[in-house]
Short mmCIF file of C-alpha atoms in Angstrom, two decimals:
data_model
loop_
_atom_site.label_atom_id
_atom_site.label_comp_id
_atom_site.label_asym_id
_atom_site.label_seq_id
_atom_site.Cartn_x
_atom_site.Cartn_y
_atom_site.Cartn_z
CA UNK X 210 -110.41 60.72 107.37
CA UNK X 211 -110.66 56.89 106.81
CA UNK X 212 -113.69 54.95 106.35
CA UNK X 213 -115.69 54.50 109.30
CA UNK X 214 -116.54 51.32 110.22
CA UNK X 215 -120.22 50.03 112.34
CA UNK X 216 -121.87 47.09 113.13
CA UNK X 217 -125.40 46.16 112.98
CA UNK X 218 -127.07 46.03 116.46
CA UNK X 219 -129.74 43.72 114.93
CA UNK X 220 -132.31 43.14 112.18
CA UNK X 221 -135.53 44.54 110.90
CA UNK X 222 -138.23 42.12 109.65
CA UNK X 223 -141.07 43.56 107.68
CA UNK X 224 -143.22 42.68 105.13
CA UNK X 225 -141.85 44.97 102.43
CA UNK X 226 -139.79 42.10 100.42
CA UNK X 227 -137.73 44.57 98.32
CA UNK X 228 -137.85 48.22 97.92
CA UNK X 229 -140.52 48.20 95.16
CA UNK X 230 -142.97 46.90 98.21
CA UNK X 231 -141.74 49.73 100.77
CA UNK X 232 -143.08 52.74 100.99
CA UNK X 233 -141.91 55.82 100.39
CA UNK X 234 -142.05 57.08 104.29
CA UNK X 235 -143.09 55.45 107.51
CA UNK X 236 -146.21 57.86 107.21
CA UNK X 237 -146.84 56.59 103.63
CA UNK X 238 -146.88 52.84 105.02
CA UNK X 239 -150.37 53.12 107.07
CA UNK X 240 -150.09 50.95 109.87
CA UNK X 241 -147.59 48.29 108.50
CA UNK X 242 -146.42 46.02 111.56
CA UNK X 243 -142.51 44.97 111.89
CA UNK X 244 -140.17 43.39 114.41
CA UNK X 245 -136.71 44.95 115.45
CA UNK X 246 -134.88 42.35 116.52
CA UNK X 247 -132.25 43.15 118.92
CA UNK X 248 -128.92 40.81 118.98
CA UNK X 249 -128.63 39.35 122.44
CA UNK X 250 -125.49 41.66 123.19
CA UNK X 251 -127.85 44.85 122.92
CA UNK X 252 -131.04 43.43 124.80
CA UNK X 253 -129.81 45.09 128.30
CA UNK X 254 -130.25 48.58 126.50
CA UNK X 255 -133.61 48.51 125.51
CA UNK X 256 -135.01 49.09 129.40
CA UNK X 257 -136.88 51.97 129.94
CA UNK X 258 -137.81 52.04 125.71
CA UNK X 259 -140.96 50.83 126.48
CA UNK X 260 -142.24 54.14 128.07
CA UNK X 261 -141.37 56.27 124.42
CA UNK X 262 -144.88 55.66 121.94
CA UNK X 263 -142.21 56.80 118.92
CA UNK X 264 -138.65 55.56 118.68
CA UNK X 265 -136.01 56.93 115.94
CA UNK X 266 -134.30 53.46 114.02
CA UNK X 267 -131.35 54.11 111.92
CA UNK X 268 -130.89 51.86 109.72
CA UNK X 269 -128.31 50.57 107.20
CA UNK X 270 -129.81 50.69 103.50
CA UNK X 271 -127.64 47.23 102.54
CA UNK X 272 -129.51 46.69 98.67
CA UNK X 273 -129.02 50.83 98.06
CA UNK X 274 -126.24 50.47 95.12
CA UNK X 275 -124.78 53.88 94.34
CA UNK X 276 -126.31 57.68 94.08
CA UNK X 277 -126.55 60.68 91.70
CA UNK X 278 -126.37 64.30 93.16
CA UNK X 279 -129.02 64.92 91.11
CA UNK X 280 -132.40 63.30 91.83
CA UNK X 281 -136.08 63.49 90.54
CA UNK X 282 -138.49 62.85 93.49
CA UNK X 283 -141.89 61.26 92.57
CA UNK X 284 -143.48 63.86 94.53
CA UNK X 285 -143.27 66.61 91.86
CA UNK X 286 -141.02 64.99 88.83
CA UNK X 287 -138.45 68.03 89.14
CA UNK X 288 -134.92 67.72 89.38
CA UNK X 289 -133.52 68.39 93.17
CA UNK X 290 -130.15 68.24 94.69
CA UNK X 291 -130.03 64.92 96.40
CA UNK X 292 -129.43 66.06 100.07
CA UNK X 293 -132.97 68.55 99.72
CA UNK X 294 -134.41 64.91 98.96
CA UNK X 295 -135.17 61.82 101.51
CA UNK X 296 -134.11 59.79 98.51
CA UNK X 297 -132.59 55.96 99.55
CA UNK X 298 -129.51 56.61 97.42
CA UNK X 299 -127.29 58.58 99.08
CA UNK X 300 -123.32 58.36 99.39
CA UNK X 301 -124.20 57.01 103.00
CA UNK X 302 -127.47 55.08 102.94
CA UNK X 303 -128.51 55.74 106.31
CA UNK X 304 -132.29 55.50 106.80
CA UNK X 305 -133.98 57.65 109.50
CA UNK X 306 -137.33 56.06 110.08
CA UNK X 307 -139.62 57.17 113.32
CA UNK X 308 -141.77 54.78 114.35
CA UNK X 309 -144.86 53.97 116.71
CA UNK X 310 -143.63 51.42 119.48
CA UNK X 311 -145.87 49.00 120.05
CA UNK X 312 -144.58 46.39 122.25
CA UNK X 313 -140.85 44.76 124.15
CA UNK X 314 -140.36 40.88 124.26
CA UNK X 315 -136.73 40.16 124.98
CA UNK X 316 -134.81 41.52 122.23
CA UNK X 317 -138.04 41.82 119.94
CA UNK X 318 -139.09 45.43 119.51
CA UNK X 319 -142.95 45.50 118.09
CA UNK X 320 -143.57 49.11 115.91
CA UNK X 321 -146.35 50.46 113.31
CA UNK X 322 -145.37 52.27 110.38
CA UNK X 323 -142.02 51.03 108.97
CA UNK X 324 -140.92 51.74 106.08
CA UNK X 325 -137.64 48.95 105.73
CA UNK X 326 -137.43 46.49 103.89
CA UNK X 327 -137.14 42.99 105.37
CA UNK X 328 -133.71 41.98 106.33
CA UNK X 329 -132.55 45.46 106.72
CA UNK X 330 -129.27 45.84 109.14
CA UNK X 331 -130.01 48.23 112.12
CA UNK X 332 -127.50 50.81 113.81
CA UNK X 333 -129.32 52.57 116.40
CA UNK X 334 -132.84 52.88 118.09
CA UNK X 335 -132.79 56.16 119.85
CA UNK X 336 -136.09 57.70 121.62
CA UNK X 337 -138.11 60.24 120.05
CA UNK X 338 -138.07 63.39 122.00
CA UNK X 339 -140.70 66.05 120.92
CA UNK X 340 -138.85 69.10 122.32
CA UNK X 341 -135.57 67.60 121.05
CA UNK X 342 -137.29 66.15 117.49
CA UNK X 343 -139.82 68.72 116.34
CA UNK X 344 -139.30 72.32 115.31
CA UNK X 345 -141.50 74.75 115.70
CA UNK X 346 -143.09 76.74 112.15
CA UNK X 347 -140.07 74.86 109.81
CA UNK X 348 -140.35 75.93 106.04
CA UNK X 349 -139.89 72.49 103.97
CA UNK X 350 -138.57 74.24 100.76
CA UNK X 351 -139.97 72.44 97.56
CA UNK X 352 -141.75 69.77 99.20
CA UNK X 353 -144.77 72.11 100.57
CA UNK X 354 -147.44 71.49 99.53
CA UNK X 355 -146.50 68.47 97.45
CA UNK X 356 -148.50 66.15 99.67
CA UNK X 357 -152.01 65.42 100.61
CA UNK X 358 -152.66 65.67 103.79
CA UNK X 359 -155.30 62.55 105.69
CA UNK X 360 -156.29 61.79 109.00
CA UNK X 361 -153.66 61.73 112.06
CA UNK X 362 -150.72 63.14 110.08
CA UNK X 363 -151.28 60.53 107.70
CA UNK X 364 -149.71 61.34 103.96
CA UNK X 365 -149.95 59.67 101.00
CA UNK X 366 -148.12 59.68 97.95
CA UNK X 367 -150.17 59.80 94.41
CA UNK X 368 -147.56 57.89 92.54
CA UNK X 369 -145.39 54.44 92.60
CA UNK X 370 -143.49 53.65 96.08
CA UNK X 371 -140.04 53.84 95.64
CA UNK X 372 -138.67 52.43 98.77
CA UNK X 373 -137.32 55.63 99.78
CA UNK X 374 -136.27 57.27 103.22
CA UNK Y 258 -123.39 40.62 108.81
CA UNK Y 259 -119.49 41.95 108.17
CA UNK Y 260 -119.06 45.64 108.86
CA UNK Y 261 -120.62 48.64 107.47
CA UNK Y 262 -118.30 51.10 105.77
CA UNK Y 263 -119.08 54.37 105.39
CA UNK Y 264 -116.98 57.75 104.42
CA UNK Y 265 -117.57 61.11 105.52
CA UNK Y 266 -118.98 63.62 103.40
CA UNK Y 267 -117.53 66.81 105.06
CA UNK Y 268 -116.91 68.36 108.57
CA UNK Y 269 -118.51 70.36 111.24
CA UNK Y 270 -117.27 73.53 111.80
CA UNK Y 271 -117.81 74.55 115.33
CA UNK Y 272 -117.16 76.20 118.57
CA UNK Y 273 -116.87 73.40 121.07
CA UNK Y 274 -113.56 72.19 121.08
CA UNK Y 275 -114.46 68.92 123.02
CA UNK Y 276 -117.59 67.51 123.91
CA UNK Y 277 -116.97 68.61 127.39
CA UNK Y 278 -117.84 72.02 125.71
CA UNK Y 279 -120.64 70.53 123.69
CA UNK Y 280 -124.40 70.98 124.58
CA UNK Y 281 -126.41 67.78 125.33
CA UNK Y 282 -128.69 68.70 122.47
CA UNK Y 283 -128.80 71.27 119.85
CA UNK Y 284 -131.69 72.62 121.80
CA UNK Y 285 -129.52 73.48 124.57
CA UNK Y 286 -127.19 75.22 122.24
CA UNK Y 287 -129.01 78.27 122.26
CA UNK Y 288 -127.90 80.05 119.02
CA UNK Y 289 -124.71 78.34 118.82
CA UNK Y 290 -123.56 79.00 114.98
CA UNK Y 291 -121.03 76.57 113.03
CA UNK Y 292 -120.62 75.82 109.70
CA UNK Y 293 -121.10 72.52 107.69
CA UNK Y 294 -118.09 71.70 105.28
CA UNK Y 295 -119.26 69.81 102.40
CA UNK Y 296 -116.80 68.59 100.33
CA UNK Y 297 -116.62 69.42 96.61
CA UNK Y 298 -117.63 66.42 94.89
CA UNK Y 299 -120.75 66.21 96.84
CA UNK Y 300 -121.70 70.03 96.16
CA UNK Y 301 -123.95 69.79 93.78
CA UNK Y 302 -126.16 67.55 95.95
CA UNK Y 303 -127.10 70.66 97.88
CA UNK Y 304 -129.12 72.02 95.32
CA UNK Y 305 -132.37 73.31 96.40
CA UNK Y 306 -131.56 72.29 99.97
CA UNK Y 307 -131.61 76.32 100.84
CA UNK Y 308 -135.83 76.46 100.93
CA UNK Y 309 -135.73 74.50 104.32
CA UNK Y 310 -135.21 76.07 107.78
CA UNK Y 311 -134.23 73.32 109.34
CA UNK Y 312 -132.34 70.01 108.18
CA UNK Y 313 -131.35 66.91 110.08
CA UNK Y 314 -127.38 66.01 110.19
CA UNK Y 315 -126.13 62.30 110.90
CA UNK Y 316 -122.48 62.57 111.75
CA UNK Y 317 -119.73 60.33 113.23
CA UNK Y 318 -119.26 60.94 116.45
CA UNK Y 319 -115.64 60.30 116.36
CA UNK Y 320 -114.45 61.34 119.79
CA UNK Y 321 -116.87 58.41 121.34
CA UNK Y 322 -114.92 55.85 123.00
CA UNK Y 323 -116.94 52.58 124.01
CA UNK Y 324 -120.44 52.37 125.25
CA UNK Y 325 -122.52 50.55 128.52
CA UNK Y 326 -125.92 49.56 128.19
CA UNK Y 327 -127.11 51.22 131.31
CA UNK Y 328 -126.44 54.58 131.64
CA UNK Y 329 -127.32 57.82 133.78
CA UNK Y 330 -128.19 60.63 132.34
CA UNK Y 331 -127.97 63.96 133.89
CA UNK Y 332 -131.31 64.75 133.47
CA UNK Y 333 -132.57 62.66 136.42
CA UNK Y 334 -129.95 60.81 137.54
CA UNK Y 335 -131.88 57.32 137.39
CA UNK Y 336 -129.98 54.12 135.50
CA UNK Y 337 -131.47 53.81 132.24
CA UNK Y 338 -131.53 51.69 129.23
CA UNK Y 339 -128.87 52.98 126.52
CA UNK Y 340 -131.67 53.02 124.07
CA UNK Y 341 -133.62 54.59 126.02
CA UNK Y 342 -131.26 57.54 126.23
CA UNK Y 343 -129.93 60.28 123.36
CA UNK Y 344 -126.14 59.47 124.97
CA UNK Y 345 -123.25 60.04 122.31
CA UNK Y 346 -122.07 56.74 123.79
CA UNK Y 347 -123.47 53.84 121.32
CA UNK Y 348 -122.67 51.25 119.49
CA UNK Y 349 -122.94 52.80 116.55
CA UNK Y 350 -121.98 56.36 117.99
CA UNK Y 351 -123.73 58.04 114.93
CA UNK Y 352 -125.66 61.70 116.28
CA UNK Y 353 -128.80 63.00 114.92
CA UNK Y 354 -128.86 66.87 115.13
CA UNK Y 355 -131.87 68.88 113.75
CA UNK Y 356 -130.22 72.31 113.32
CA UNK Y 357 -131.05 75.57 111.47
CA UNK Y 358 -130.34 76.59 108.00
CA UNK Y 359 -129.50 80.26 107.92
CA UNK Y 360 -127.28 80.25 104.34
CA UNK Y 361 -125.42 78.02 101.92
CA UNK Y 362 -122.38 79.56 100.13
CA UNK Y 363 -121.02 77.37 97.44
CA UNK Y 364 -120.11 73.89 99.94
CA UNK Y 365 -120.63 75.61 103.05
CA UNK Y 366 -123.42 75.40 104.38
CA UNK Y 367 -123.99 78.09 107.87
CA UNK Y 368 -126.10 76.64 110.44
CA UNK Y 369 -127.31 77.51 113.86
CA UNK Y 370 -128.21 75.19 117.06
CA UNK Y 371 -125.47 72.52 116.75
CA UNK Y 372 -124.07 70.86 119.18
CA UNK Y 373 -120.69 69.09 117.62
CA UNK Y 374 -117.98 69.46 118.61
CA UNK Y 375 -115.30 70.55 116.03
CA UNK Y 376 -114.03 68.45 113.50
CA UNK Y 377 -116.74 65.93 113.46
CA UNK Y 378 -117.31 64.12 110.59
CA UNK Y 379 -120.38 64.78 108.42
CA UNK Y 380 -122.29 61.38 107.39
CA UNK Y 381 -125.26 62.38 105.81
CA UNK Y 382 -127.88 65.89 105.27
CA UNK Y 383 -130.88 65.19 104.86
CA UNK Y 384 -134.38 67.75 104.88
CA UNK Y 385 -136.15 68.28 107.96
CA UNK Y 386 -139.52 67.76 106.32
CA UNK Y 387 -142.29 67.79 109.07
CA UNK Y 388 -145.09 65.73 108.03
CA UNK Y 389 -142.23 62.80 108.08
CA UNK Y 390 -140.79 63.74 111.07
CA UNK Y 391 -142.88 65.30 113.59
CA UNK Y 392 -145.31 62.66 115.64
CA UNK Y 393 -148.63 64.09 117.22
CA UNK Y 394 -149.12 63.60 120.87
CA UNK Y 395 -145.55 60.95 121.45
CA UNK Y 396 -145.18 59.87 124.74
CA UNK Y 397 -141.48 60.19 125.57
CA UNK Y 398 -140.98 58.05 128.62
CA UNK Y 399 -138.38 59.01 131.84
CA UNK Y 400 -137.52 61.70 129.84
CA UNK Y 401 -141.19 63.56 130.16
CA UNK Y 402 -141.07 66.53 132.70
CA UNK Y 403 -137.40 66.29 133.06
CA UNK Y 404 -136.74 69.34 131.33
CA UNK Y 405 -137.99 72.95 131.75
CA UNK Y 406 -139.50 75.02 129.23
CA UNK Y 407 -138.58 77.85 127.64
CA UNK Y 408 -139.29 80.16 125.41
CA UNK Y 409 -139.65 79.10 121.68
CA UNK Y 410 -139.16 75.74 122.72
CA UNK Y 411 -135.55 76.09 123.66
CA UNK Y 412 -135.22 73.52 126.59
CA UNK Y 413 -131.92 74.16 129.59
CA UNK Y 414 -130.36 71.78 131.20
CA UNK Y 415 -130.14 71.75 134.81
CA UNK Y 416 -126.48 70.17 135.19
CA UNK Y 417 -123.34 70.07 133.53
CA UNK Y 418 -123.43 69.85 130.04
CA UNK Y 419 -122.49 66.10 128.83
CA UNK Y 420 -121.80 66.51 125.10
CA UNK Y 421 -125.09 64.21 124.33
CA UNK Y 422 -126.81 63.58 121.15
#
């Protein structure tokens, strides 16, 4: 197979400068406020998003340089297989973030809880669709209990952000 | 922005031949079993990946040919946004699958729920970890009370299947 080949469908802007000011996780960045900005080619696609209170971004991880199959998480400091991880660094740095939709203007998407960094290229919003996006009693392997758990869902890490996904 | 390159880390393995065969979802696969083909110098990075039930896969939809921003799904018939919509048919036509994990045998990795069709390229795995990925309460738009209920969450479709992500 050859390389496959996309184009960003706009920009996210955020106040996370590089990834040593993002959080780990959308739910690790409280209520941090960003802007998807749509390129004006894409703006006819975003009717009916405004219904959705969570929409799925997928974004391009463009200052990710490089991976090792073999990570240490900050969660627990033990060495995991990189695809049991949501590390950044992954042979395809695709960044799955779900976010709380706040507002539409034109081709400016309003959400709570990013977790890019600013500038980051995106490749898709899609809508988040409870009986398509959660799973009923999942076991998350080595990552139970690894987090504390706050109000609304909210989960905070005990150690340095490190930007990841 | 110039392009975004990306190479596949391994193939779906499944039992829909073309996305005429494919469910919409993976929920609307039923049981549907396939394998995921990683290839062997990314092995390693499934390490510890086999304590999660479920894990997310990004993949190239490769049989997608163009897009429109205003599409009709089958669900209700109604124009809708692209964005708005979980159509393979994107811009970026990469699909977001959240299937089960039943085994891993040295790259393969034996899931059930998918709904690729054969051959598709594998982009990314990453851990369906539910404190990141599950949203209390979500409003989900046109979309809410188009789809009937089932038992353990499995949701049917009404119409003809579409081969939808």
């Amino acid at each position: 197979m050859e390389e496959i080949r996309f184009k960003p469908i706009g920009v996210v802007h955020s106040q996370f400068a590089t990834p040593a000011d993002a959080p780990r996780q959308p739910r690790l960045s409280g209520d941090a406020a960003g802007m998807v900005e749509v390129f004006p080619e894409y703006i006819d696609g975003l009717k009916d998003l405004d219904g959705f209170s969570h929409i799925i971004l997928l974004c391009y991880l463009h200052l990710v340089d490089g991976y090792s199959l073999d990570v240490t998480p900050a969660w627990d400091g033990q060495r995991r297989g990189l695809f049991s991880t949501r590390t950044p660094r992954r042979p395809n740095p695709i960044g799955l973030s779900i976010v709380r939709l706040t507002r539409i203007e034109g081709g400016t998407v309003h959400v709570t809880g990013i977790d890019m960094v600013d500038g980051t290229p995106l490749l898709d919003i899609k809508p988040y669709v409870p009986p398509f996006d959660d799973e009923d009693r999942p076991k998350y392997g080595w990552l139970e209990g690894r987090m504390r758990v706050r109000s609304e869902k909210c989960f905070k890490d005990d150690t340095a952000g490190a930007g990841g996904t």
